[in-house]
mmCIF file of C-alpha atoms in Angstrom:
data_model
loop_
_atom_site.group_PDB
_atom_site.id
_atom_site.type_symbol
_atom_site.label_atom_id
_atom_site.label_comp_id
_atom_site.label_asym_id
_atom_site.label_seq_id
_atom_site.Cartn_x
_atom_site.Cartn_y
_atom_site.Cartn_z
ATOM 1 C CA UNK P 188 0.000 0.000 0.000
ATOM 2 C CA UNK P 189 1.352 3.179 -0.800
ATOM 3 C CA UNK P 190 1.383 6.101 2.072
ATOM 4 C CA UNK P 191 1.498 9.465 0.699
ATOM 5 C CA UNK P 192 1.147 11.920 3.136
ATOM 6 C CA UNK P 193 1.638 15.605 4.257
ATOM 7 C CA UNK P 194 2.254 16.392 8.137
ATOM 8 C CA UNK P 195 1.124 20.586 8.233
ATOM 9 C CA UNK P 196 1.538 20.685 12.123
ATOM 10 C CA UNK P 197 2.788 17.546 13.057
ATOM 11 C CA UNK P 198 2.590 16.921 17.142
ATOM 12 C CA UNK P 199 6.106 15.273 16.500
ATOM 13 C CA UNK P 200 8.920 14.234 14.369
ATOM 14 C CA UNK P 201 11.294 11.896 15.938
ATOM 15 C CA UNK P 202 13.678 8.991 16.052
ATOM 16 C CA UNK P 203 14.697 5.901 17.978
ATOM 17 C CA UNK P 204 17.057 2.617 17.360
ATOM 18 C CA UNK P 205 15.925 -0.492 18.281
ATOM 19 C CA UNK P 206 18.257 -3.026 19.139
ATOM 20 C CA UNK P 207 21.721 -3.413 20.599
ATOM 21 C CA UNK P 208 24.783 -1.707 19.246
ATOM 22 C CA UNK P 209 26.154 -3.229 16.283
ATOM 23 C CA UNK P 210 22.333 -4.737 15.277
ATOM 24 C CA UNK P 211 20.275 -1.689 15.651
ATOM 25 C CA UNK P 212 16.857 -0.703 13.575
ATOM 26 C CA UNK P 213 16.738 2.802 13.245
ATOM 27 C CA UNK P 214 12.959 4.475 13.157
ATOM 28 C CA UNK P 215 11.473 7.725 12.246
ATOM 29 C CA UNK P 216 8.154 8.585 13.054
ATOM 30 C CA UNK P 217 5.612 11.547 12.556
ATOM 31 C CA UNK P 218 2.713 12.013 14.737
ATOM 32 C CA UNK P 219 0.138 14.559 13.902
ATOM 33 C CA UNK P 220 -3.476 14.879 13.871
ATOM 34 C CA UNK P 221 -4.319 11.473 14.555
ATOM 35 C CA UNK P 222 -2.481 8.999 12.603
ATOM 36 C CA UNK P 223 1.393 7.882 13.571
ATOM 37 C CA UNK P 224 3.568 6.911 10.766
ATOM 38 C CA UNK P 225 6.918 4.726 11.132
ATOM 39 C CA UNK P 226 9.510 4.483 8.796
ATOM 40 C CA UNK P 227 12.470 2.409 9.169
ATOM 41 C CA UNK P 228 16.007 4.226 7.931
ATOM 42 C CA UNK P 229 19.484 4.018 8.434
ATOM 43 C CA UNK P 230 21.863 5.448 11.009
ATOM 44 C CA UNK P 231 23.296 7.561 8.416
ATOM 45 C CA UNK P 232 19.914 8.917 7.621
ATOM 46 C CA UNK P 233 19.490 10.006 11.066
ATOM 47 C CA UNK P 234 22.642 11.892 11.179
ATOM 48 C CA UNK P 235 22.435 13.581 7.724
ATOM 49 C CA UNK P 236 19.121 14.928 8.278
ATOM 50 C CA UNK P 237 20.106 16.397 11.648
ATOM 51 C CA UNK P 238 23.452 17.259 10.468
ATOM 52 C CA UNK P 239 21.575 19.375 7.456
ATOM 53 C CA UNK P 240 18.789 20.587 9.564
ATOM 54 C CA UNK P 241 20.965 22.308 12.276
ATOM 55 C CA UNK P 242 23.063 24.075 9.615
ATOM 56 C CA UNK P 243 20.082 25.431 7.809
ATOM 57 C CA UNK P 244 18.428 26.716 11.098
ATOM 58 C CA UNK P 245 21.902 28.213 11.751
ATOM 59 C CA UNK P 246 20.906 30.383 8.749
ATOM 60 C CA UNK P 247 17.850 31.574 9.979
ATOM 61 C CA UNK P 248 16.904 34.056 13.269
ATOM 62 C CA UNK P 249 16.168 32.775 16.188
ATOM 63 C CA UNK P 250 12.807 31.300 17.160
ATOM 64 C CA UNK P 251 10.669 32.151 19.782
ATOM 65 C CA UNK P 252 9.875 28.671 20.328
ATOM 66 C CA UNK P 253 10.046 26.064 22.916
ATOM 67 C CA UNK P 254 10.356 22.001 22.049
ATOM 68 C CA UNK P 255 8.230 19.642 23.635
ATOM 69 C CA UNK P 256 11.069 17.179 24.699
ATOM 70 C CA UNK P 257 8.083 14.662 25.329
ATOM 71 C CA UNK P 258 6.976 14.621 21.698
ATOM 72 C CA UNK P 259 10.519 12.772 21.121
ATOM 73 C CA UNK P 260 9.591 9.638 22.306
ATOM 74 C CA UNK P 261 8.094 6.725 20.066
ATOM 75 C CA UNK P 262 4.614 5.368 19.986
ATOM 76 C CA UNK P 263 4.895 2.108 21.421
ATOM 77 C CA UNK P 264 4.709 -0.914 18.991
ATOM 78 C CA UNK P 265 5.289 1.231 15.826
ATOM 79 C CA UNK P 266 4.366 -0.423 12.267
ATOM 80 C CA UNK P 267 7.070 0.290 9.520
ATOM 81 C CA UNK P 268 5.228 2.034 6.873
ATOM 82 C CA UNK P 269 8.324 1.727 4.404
ATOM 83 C CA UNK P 270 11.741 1.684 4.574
ATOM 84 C CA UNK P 271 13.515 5.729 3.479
ATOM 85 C CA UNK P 272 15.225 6.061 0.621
ATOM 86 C CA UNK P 273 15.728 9.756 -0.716
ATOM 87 C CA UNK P 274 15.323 12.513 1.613
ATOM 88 C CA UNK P 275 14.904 16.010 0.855
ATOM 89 C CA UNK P 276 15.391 19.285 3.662
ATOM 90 C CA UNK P 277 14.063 22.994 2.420
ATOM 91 C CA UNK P 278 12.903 25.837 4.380
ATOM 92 C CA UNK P 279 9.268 27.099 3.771
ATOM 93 C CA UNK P 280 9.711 30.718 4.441
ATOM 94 C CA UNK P 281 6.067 31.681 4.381
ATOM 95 C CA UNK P 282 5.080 29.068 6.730
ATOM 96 C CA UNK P 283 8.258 29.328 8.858
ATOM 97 C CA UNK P 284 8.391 26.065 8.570
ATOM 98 C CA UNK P 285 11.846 23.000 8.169
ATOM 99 C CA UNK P 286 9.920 20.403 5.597
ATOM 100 C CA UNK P 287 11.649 17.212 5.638
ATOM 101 C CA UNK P 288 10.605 14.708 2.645
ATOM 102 C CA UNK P 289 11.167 11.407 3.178
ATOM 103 C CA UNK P 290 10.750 8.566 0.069
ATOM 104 C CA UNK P 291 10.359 5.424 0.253
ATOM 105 C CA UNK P 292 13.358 3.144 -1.144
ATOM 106 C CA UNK P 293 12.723 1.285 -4.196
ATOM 107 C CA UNK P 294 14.252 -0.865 -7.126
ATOM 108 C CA UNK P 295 15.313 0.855 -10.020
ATOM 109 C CA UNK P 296 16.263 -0.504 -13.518
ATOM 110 C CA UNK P 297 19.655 0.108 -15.170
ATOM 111 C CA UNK P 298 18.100 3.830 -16.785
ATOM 112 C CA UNK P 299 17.341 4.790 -12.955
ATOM 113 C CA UNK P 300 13.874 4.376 -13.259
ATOM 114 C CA UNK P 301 11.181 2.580 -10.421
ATOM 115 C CA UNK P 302 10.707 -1.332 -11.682
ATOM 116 C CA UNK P 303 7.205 -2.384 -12.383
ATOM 117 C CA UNK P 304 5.611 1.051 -12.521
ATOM 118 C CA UNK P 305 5.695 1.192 -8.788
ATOM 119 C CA UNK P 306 4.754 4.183 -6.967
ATOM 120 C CA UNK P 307 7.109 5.094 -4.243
ATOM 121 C CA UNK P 308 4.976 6.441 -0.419
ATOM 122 C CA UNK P 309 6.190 9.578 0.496
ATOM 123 C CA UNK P 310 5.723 11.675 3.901
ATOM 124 C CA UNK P 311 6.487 15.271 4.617
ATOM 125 C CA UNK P 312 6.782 16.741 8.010
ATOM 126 C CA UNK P 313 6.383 20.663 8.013
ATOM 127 C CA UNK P 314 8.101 21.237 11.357
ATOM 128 C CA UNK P 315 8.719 24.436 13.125
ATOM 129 C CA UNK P 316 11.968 25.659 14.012
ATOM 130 C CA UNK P 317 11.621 24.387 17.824
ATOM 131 C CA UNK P 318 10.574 20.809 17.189
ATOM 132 C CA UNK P 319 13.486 20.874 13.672
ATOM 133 C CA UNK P 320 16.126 21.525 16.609
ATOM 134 C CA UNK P 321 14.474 19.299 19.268
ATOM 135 C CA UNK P 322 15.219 16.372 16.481
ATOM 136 C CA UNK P 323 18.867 17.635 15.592
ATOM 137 C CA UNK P 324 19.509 17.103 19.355
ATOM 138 C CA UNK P 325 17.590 14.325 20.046
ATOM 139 C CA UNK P 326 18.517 12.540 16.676
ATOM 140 C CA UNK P 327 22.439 13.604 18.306
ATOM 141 C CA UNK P 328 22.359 11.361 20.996
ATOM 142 C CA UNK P 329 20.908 8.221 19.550
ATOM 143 C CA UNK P 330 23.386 8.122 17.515
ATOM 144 C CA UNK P 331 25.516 8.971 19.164
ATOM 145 C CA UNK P 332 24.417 5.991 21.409
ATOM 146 C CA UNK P 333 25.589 3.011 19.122
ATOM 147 C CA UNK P 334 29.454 1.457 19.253
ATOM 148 C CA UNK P 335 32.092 3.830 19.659
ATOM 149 C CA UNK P 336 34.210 4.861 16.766
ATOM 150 C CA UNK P 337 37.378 3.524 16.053
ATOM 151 C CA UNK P 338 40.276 6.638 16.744
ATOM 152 C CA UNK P 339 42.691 5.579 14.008
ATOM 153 C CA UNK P 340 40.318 4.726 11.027
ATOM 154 C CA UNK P 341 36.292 5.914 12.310
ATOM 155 C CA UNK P 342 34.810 2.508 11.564
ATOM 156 C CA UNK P 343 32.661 1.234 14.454
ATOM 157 C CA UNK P 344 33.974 -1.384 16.548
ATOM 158 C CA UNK P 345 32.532 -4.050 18.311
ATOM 159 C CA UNK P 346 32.515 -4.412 22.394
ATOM 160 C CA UNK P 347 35.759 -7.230 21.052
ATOM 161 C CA UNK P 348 37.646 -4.487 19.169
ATOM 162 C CA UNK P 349 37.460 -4.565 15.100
ATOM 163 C CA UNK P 350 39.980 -5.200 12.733
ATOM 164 C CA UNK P 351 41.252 -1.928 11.820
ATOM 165 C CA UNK P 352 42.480 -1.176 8.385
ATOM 166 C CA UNK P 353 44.836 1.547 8.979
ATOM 167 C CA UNK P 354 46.203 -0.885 11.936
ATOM 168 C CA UNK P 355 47.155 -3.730 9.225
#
């Protein structure tokens, strides 16, 4: 089933991982007026978006705004809607508002085109600048939560050590 939907005022846009360090499942979901949606991502995701998100507030004034920190937790029991492929950040400046567009992954052909006319789901979260930074820090320390990173080449490592490239 495809999901194609826009959050105008979502109640909140968060993250979680699920799992233990090494093996974690990596969630984002959007509350807002009534429905929850869950999409699974990667840890990379996670960081890019907050990564890109906290730069592009950087270039805006200040916000009056407070976060909710308890609109960062997850619904309990989340269904994965689809699993994120592209992901798009922009600035509404009439609305005030960080939009972050996530797509759904799927197969393409050799020309870069969706196989077997599928239509990708799609969400958009139109977030103000308050909750936008409430993610960049709470998207920070899960994260930031996983293994630690190796010093000498930045892979992770395992709670055994991993063998390190730049190490031989």
């Amino acid at each position: 089933m495809t999901t194609y939907r826009d959050f105008d005022a979502p109640d909140a846009f968060t993250t979680t991982a699920i799992g233990r360090p090494g093996e974690r499942t990596f969630l984002i979901q959007v509350r807002g007026e009534g429905e929850t949606i869950t999409v699974k991502c990667e840890k990379s995701q996670v960081a890019a978006i907050a990564h890109y998100v906290r730069e592009l507030l950087a270039d805006l004034p200040d916000s009056k705004d407070a976060p909710l920190p308890e609109a960062l937790s997850i619904s309990p029991n989340p269904d994965v809607a689809f699993v994120v492929g592209p992901i798009g950040v922009a600035y509404d400046r009439e609305l005030d508002r960080i939009v972050i567009h996530l797509d759904e992954m799927v197969d393409l052909d050799e020309e870069g085109e969706p196989l077997d006319d599928v239509v990708a789901s799609r969400i958009r979260g139109f977030l103000t600048r308050a909750q936008a930074l409430a993610f960049c820090d709470h998207a920070d320390d899960v994260v930031g939560a996983g293994r630690p990173n190796c010093r000498w080449c930045g892979l992770p490592m395992n709670i055994d050590g991993h063998p390190c490239p730049r190490m031989n």
